[in-house]
Amino acid sequence: MSGSGDMEVVRVMGLPLVRATEARVVAWVVDRVVSGRGGWVITPNLDILRRCVADEQTRSLVERADIRVADGMPLVAASRIAGDPLPERVAGSSLAWTVSEAAAREGVPILLIGGAPGDADAAAAVLTDHYPGLRVAGTACPPMGFESDAHEMASLEALLRGADRAVIFVGLGFPKQEQLIERLRPLSPESCWLGVGISFSYVAGTVQRAPAWARGLGAEWIYRLVQEPGRLWRRYLVEGLPFGLRLLVWAIRARLGDKGGPEGL
């Protein structure tokens, strides 16, 4: 796989995910910045996997990243049932903390782009308070529709041109953040880019993340659904649950030696 180095790849319904712990991914990110090779990390969860299976263009976008890590216990569980186990969940919301910690230790700056208004700045303040020595090279929270606004895009481009090699967190949700990363990455190819969704709000404390026990049981989606039922009910209940069953059937068939094609069904 492009950029995956010595990390093995596990395919879940055809989507290649690296077999790596969070610590290994953090080390990879920092090394790619320090060495000037740059990189791009995507963290597929159940919803992103569903979209990849349903749409070839979405799958192509996700596979153009250097590495993909499983941000979702259903993907980890399916890999284990299938007999080709991923070691653990590697969530973007956790990487925002652990990569920042490593960046502070190694003298690598970070940038934060996106998030709800004010959350990128608030998250930067929290991270620098937690990790002394962490350098924030810039933050940006472009308004809705910025990607079609020449002035707003010029401001983002200026921010990136003025930055050194860095870890660049983009929190806009999938696939908007990945589309922006692909568009802007040539301006800072020696940096490592990570799409982290709602993570700035988690770090800033404006949205509460599920407790560790719920995350460990794969029940974080229930916690989020209770917080935002109007926005998430369709994603989790109408689309997510049936696809989760489809993933389970794929995993069982894969374990029995009948993968049934890339998507398993």
Short mmCIF file of C-alpha atoms in Angstrom, two decimals, residues 13-14 246 249-250 253 258-265:
data_model
loop_
_atom_site.label_atom_id
_atom_site.label_comp_id
_atom_site.label_asym_id
_atom_site.label_seq_id
_atom_site.Cartn_x
_atom_site.Cartn_y
_atom_site.Cartn_z
CA MET A 13 -15.25 -5.86 2.93
CA GLY A 14 -12.50 -5.05 0.47
CA ARG A 246 -24.30 -7.11 6.56
CA VAL A 249 -22.54 -11.82 7.67
CA TRP A 250 -19.44 -10.92 5.62
CA ARG A 253 -18.56 -16.02 5.57
CA ASP A 258 -16.33 -17.83 1.46
CA LYS A 259 -15.56 -14.14 1.00
CA GLY A 260 -18.05 -13.84 -1.83
CA GLY A 261 -16.14 -11.06 -3.63
CA PRO A 262 -14.66 -7.83 -2.25
CA GLU A 263 -17.81 -6.82 -0.37
CA GLY A 264 -18.63 -10.34 0.75
CA LEU A 265 -22.31 -10.23 -0.25
#
